Amino acid sequence: MLDSVKGFGLTFSTMFRKVFTEKYPEVMKPTAPRYHGRHVLNRHPDGLEKCVGCELCAWACPADAIYVEGADNTEEARFSPGERYGSVYQINYLRCIFCGLCIEACPTRALTMSNEYELADDNRQDLIFTKEQLLAPLLPGMEAPPHPMRLGDSEHAYYVDVADRTSTGSVDAPGRAVPTSAVAQAGVPVNRSADPEAFATGDRGATR
Ligand code: SF4
Ligand code: SF4
């Protein structure tokens, strides 16, 4: 009897408290700037993929959520600077615990995490994200691989003299503007703003 009275009392007192109902999904709840959300496979400023298919992310993953198959680039079909690229890349979001160990292991900063957290679904298949889903979108000045290296004759141009390369025009397409490295990182939106309203309205800053 006493327990029932306590229960009703709790219900009654709650009726006078401030309502915390979120207006989701119309208004997105802002995350912390370093929130670990959906992964992004980033691109170089000319559109080539940063992933070199080394599988270090897969080996670092404690949940065995990443599957990678590397393949050789050829002069006819180049997807990344250097020798190798990730031909198959999958992340299983039924397994992922969003620990971030994979992005720490990645030697080229190909793999980063966005603030995107809408990852619920009602079937297994749709929660295994493919490379096509994870790749950062092509920004103005980028070109969809395969294509030759635009930033220099060797892969070193992609990892050194970063300041210089931003002013370098495309070799094979001189009219094409190469975006700055900061812009080139802007894949899936990430909350870099302290302003929750900006995040809620879709202005969420740039990808890490
Ligand atoms: S965030 Fe953690 S669990 Fe998820 S894929 Fe990366 S290493 Fe694996
Ligand atoms: S995302 Fe990074 S660690 Fe994973 S295969 Fe590609 S280059 Fe290697």
mmCIF file of C-alpha atoms and ligand atoms in Angstrom:
data_model
loop_
_atom_site.group_PDB
_atom_site.id
_atom_site.type_symbol
_atom_site.label_atom_id
_atom_site.label_comp_id
_atom_site.label_asym_id
_atom_site.label_seq_id
_atom_site.Cartn_x
_atom_site.Cartn_y
_atom_site.Cartn_z
ATOM 1 C CA MET A 1 0.000 0.000 0.000
ATOM 2 C CA LEU A 2 2.812 2.392 0.989
ATOM 3 C CA ASP A 3 4.662 1.571 -2.234
ATOM 4 C CA SER A 4 1.583 2.431 -4.309
ATOM 5 C CA VAL A 5 1.239 5.782 -2.579
ATOM 6 C CA LYS A 6 4.930 6.490 -3.202
ATOM 7 C CA GLY A 7 4.488 5.610 -6.887
ATOM 8 C CA PHE A 8 1.458 7.839 -7.347
ATOM 9 C CA GLY A 9 3.250 10.599 -5.444
ATOM 10 C CA LEU A 10 6.194 10.400 -7.801
ATOM 11 C CA THR A 11 3.883 10.527 -10.819
ATOM 12 C CA PHE A 12 1.994 13.478 -9.395
ATOM 13 C CA SER A 13 5.135 15.458 -8.597
ATOM 14 C CA THR A 14 6.476 14.837 -12.111
ATOM 15 C CA MET A 15 3.429 16.564 -13.593
ATOM 16 C CA PHE A 16 4.752 19.921 -12.377
ATOM 17 C CA ARG A 17 8.309 19.557 -13.626
ATOM 18 C CA LYS A 18 9.680 21.185 -16.742
ATOM 19 C CA VAL A 19 9.131 19.041 -19.835
ATOM 20 C CA PHE A 20 12.386 17.852 -21.434
ATOM 21 C CA THR A 21 10.876 16.404 -24.618
ATOM 22 C CA GLU A 22 13.269 16.778 -27.568
ATOM 23 C CA LYS A 23 11.890 17.949 -30.882
ATOM 24 C CA TYR A 24 13.844 15.207 -32.612
ATOM 25 C CA PRO A 25 14.034 14.547 -35.532
ATOM 26 C CA GLU A 26 12.935 18.053 -36.568
ATOM 27 C CA VAL A 27 15.585 19.556 -34.289
ATOM 28 C CA MET A 28 18.811 17.553 -34.030
ATOM 29 C CA LYS A 29 20.347 17.323 -30.587
ATOM 30 C CA PRO A 30 23.838 18.826 -30.815
ATOM 31 C CA THR A 31 26.697 16.533 -29.951
ATOM 32 C CA ALA A 32 29.969 17.342 -28.266
ATOM 33 C CA PRO A 33 32.454 18.544 -30.907
ATOM 34 C CA ARG A 34 34.557 15.391 -30.515
ATOM 35 C CA TYR A 35 31.594 13.005 -30.469
ATOM 36 C CA HIS A 36 32.368 9.670 -32.144
ATOM 37 C CA GLY A 37 29.756 9.153 -34.851
ATOM 38 C CA ARG A 38 29.659 7.562 -38.258
ATOM 39 C CA HIS A 39 33.015 7.090 -39.988
ATOM 40 C CA VAL A 40 34.196 8.915 -43.092
ATOM 41 C CA LEU A 41 36.777 7.784 -45.634
ATOM 42 C CA ASN A 42 38.461 11.012 -46.642
ATOM 43 C CA ARG A 43 39.869 12.171 -49.951
ATOM 44 C CA HIS A 44 42.886 14.152 -51.039
ATOM 45 C CA PRO A 45 42.230 17.601 -52.507
ATOM 46 C CA ASP A 46 42.169 16.212 -56.051
ATOM 47 C CA GLY A 47 39.596 13.542 -55.177
ATOM 48 C CA LEU A 48 41.939 10.532 -54.843
ATOM 49 C CA GLU A 49 41.224 8.360 -51.811
ATOM 50 C CA LYS A 50 43.419 8.605 -48.723
ATOM 51 C CA CYS A 51 42.881 4.937 -47.844
ATOM 52 C CA VAL A 52 45.808 2.766 -48.906
ATOM 53 C CA GLY A 53 44.170 -0.536 -48.014
ATOM 54 C CA CYS A 54 46.686 -1.374 -45.262
ATOM 55 C CA GLU A 55 44.061 -2.970 -42.971
ATOM 56 C CA LEU A 56 45.567 -1.421 -39.832
ATOM 57 C CA CYS A 57 42.138 -0.117 -38.866
ATOM 58 C CA ALA A 58 40.671 -3.613 -39.128
ATOM 59 C CA TRP A 59 43.454 -5.081 -36.992
ATOM 60 C CA ALA A 60 43.008 -2.358 -34.365
ATOM 61 C CA CYS A 61 39.260 -2.828 -34.088
ATOM 62 C CA PRO A 62 38.355 -4.708 -30.890
ATOM 63 C CA ALA A 63 34.896 -5.533 -32.214
ATOM 64 C CA ASP A 64 36.010 -6.960 -35.564
ATOM 65 C CA ALA A 65 33.693 -4.487 -37.244
ATOM 66 C CA ILE A 66 35.895 -3.484 -40.192
ATOM 67 C CA TYR A 67 36.562 -5.492 -43.334
ATOM 68 C CA VAL A 68 39.179 -4.272 -45.831
ATOM 69 C CA GLU A 69 40.549 -5.700 -49.034
ATOM 70 C CA GLY A 70 43.496 -3.858 -50.561
ATOM 71 C CA ALA A 71 44.407 -3.860 -54.243
ATOM 72 C CA ASP A 72 47.160 -2.446 -56.450
ATOM 73 C CA ASN A 73 46.774 0.856 -58.242
ATOM 74 C CA THR A 74 47.748 0.795 -61.899
ATOM 75 C CA GLU A 75 48.545 3.673 -64.224
ATOM 76 C CA GLU A 76 45.287 2.917 -66.022
ATOM 77 C CA ALA A 77 43.184 2.863 -62.872
ATOM 78 C CA ARG A 78 44.493 4.865 -59.913
ATOM 79 C CA PHE A 79 42.297 5.355 -56.841
ATOM 80 C CA SER A 80 44.889 6.644 -54.357
ATOM 81 C CA PRO A 81 48.446 8.016 -54.482
ATOM 82 C CA GLY A 82 51.124 5.350 -54.147
ATOM 83 C CA GLU A 83 50.886 1.602 -54.640
ATOM 84 C CA ARG A 84 47.709 0.395 -52.957
ATOM 85 C CA TYR A 85 44.131 1.417 -52.290
ATOM 86 C CA GLY A 86 41.197 -0.049 -50.437
ATOM 87 C CA SER A 87 39.145 -1.881 -53.056
ATOM 88 C CA VAL A 88 36.631 -3.210 -50.535
ATOM 89 C CA TYR A 89 35.866 -1.387 -47.313
ATOM 90 C CA GLN A 90 33.018 -2.165 -44.940
ATOM 91 C CA ILE A 91 32.092 -1.178 -41.405
ATOM 92 C CA ASN A 92 29.488 -3.226 -39.566
ATOM 93 C CA TYR A 93 27.590 -0.816 -37.320
ATOM 94 C CA LEU A 94 25.931 -3.680 -35.478
ATOM 95 C CA ARG A 95 29.377 -4.479 -34.082
ATOM 96 C CA CYS A 96 30.980 -1.032 -33.835
ATOM 97 C CA ILE A 97 31.224 0.383 -30.311
ATOM 98 C CA PHE A 98 32.514 3.776 -31.545
ATOM 99 C CA CYS A 99 35.720 3.536 -29.540
ATOM 100 C CA GLY A 100 37.802 5.337 -32.182
ATOM 101 C CA LEU A 101 40.745 2.925 -32.095
ATOM 102 C CA CYS A 102 40.493 2.471 -35.850
ATOM 103 C CA ILE A 103 40.980 6.163 -36.583
ATOM 104 C CA GLU A 104 43.964 6.246 -34.247
ATOM 105 C CA ALA A 105 45.519 3.338 -36.156
ATOM 106 C CA CYS A 106 45.044 4.832 -39.618
ATOM 107 C CA PRO A 107 48.438 6.054 -40.911
ATOM 108 C CA THR A 108 47.048 8.393 -43.588
ATOM 109 C CA ARG A 109 44.124 9.993 -41.725
ATOM 110 C CA ALA A 110 41.928 8.341 -44.316
ATOM 111 C CA LEU A 111 39.518 7.236 -41.634
ATOM 112 C CA THR A 112 37.921 9.779 -39.334
ATOM 113 C CA MET A 113 34.658 9.969 -37.450
ATOM 114 C CA SER A 114 31.851 12.435 -37.985
ATOM 115 C CA ASN A 115 29.218 13.606 -35.493
ATOM 116 C CA GLU A 116 26.465 11.788 -37.355
ATOM 117 C CA TYR A 117 24.560 9.506 -35.002
ATOM 118 C CA GLU A 118 21.438 8.496 -36.924
ATOM 119 C CA LEU A 119 22.434 4.872 -37.396
ATOM 120 C CA ALA A 120 19.321 2.951 -36.374
ATOM 121 C CA ASP A 121 17.675 0.564 -38.813
ATOM 122 C CA ASP A 122 15.526 -2.531 -38.797
ATOM 123 C CA ASN A 123 17.756 -4.946 -40.679
ATOM 124 C CA ARG A 124 21.337 -6.163 -40.572
ATOM 125 C CA GLN A 125 22.257 -5.522 -44.183
ATOM 126 C CA ASP A 126 21.581 -1.774 -44.083
ATOM 127 C CA LEU A 127 23.878 -1.381 -41.079
ATOM 128 C CA ILE A 128 26.898 -2.770 -42.912
ATOM 129 C CA PHE A 129 28.180 0.381 -44.592
ATOM 130 C CA THR A 130 30.135 -0.029 -47.816
ATOM 131 C CA LYS A 131 33.041 2.004 -49.116
ATOM 132 C CA GLU A 132 30.703 3.960 -51.379
ATOM 133 C CA GLN A 133 28.612 4.984 -48.379
ATOM 134 C CA LEU A 134 31.616 5.864 -46.235
ATOM 135 C CA LEU A 135 33.589 7.885 -48.793
ATOM 136 C CA ALA A 136 33.538 11.642 -48.307
ATOM 137 C CA PRO A 137 31.571 13.466 -51.002
ATOM 138 C CA LEU A 138 33.370 15.035 -53.939
ATOM 139 C CA LEU A 139 33.806 18.753 -53.356
ATOM 140 C CA PRO A 140 34.230 21.399 -56.059
ATOM 141 C CA GLY A 141 37.631 20.884 -57.663
ATOM 142 C CA MET A 142 37.700 17.172 -56.878
ATOM 143 C CA GLU A 143 37.437 14.455 -59.476
ATOM 144 C CA ALA A 144 36.038 10.969 -58.971
ATOM 145 C CA PRO A 145 38.751 8.273 -59.102
ATOM 146 C CA PRO A 146 40.185 6.527 -60.973
ATOM 147 C CA HIS A 147 42.434 9.246 -62.357
ATOM 148 C CA PRO A 148 46.166 10.117 -62.362
ATOM 149 C CA MET A 149 47.836 11.923 -59.465
ATOM 150 C CA ARG A 150 47.075 15.605 -59.906
ATOM 151 C CA LEU A 151 49.175 17.041 -57.089
ATOM 152 C CA GLY A 152 52.583 15.812 -58.211
ATOM 153 C CA ASP A 153 54.520 12.984 -59.815
ATOM 154 C CA SER A 154 54.880 10.967 -56.634
ATOM 155 C CA GLU A 155 52.848 10.280 -53.505
ATOM 156 C CA HIS A 156 55.179 12.562 -51.536
ATOM 157 C CA ALA A 157 53.367 15.543 -52.982
ATOM 158 C CA TYR A 158 50.295 14.360 -51.106
ATOM 159 C CA TYR A 159 51.973 14.189 -47.721
ATOM 160 C CA VAL A 160 54.605 16.954 -47.756
ATOM 161 C CA ASP A 161 54.516 20.605 -48.821
ATOM 162 C CA VAL A 162 50.826 20.715 -48.084
ATOM 163 C CA ALA A 163 50.806 24.514 -48.148
ATOM 164 C CA ASP A 164 52.316 24.517 -51.635
ATOM 165 C CA ARG A 165 49.940 22.021 -53.143
ATOM 166 C CA THR A 166 46.866 24.086 -52.377
ATOM 167 C CA SER A 167 47.973 26.663 -54.914
ATOM 168 C CA THR A 168 48.849 24.033 -57.497
ATOM 169 C CA GLY A 169 46.527 23.686 -60.425
ATOM 170 C CA SER A 170 45.583 20.304 -61.773
ATOM 171 C CA VAL A 171 48.266 19.000 -64.155
ATOM 172 C CA ASP A 172 45.922 17.328 -66.611
ATOM 173 C CA ALA A 173 43.124 19.820 -66.139
ATOM 174 C CA PRO A 174 44.733 23.238 -65.582
ATOM 175 C CA GLY A 175 41.411 25.002 -65.276
ATOM 176 C CA ARG A 176 40.405 22.857 -62.348
ATOM 177 C CA ALA A 177 40.850 24.516 -58.980
ATOM 178 C CA VAL A 178 42.383 22.323 -56.284
ATOM 179 C CA PRO A 179 40.684 23.032 -52.965
ATOM 180 C CA THR A 180 42.692 23.774 -49.846
ATOM 181 C CA SER A 181 43.436 20.908 -47.483
ATOM 182 C CA ALA A 182 41.002 22.368 -44.958
ATOM 183 C CA VAL A 183 38.193 22.353 -47.480
ATOM 184 C CA ALA A 184 39.190 18.933 -48.752
ATOM 185 C CA GLN A 185 38.550 17.502 -45.289
ATOM 186 C CA ALA A 186 34.992 18.726 -45.323
ATOM 187 C CA GLY A 187 33.249 15.422 -45.897
ATOM 188 C CA VAL A 188 30.321 14.555 -43.692
ATOM 189 C CA PRO A 189 29.352 17.496 -41.494
ATOM 190 C CA VAL A 190 30.770 17.548 -37.996
ATOM 191 C CA ASN A 191 29.773 19.773 -35.123
ATOM 192 C CA ARG A 192 32.653 22.171 -34.692
ATOM 193 C CA SER A 193 30.408 24.949 -33.596
ATOM 194 C CA ALA A 194 29.549 25.757 -30.030
ATOM 195 C CA ASP A 195 26.224 26.998 -31.315
ATOM 196 C CA PRO A 196 23.585 24.255 -30.982
ATOM 197 C CA GLU A 197 21.242 26.145 -33.296
ATOM 198 C CA ALA A 198 23.794 26.035 -36.090
ATOM 199 C CA PHE A 199 24.079 22.271 -35.710
ATOM 200 C CA ALA A 200 20.321 21.809 -35.558
ATOM 201 C CA THR A 201 19.816 23.694 -38.798
ATOM 202 C CA GLY A 202 22.462 21.693 -40.621
ATOM 203 C CA ASP A 203 25.436 24.084 -40.397
ATOM 204 C CA ARG A 204 27.693 21.677 -38.549
ATOM 205 C CA GLY A 205 31.161 22.742 -39.583
ATOM 206 C CA ALA A 206 33.746 20.432 -41.145
ATOM 207 C CA THR A 207 34.902 16.861 -40.880
ATOM 208 C CA ARG A 208 37.880 16.148 -38.666
HETATM 209 S S1 SF4 B 1 35.167 2.780 -33.626
HETATM 210 FE FE1 SF4 B 1 36.074 1.019 -32.499
HETATM 211 S S2 SF4 B 1 34.570 -0.637 -32.722
HETATM 212 FE FE2 SF4 B 1 34.042 0.914 -34.276
HETATM 213 S S3 SF4 B 1 35.091 0.243 -36.136
HETATM 214 FE FE3 SF4 B 1 36.486 1.669 -35.069
HETATM 215 S S4 SF4 B 1 37.811 0.368 -33.761
HETATM 216 FE FE4 SF4 B 1 36.031 -0.875 -34.407
HETATM 217 S S1 SF4 B 2 41.332 3.422 -43.473
HETATM 218 FE FE1 SF4 B 2 43.467 3.832 -42.909
HETATM 219 S S2 SF4 B 2 44.092 2.083 -41.599
HETATM 220 FE FE2 SF4 B 2 42.199 1.465 -42.705
HETATM 221 S S3 SF4 B 2 42.926 0.398 -44.533
HETATM 222 FE FE3 SF4 B 2 42.609 2.547 -45.103
HETATM 223 S S4 SF4 B 2 44.628 3.542 -44.811
HETATM 224 FE FE4 SF4 B 2 44.688 1.570 -43.706
#
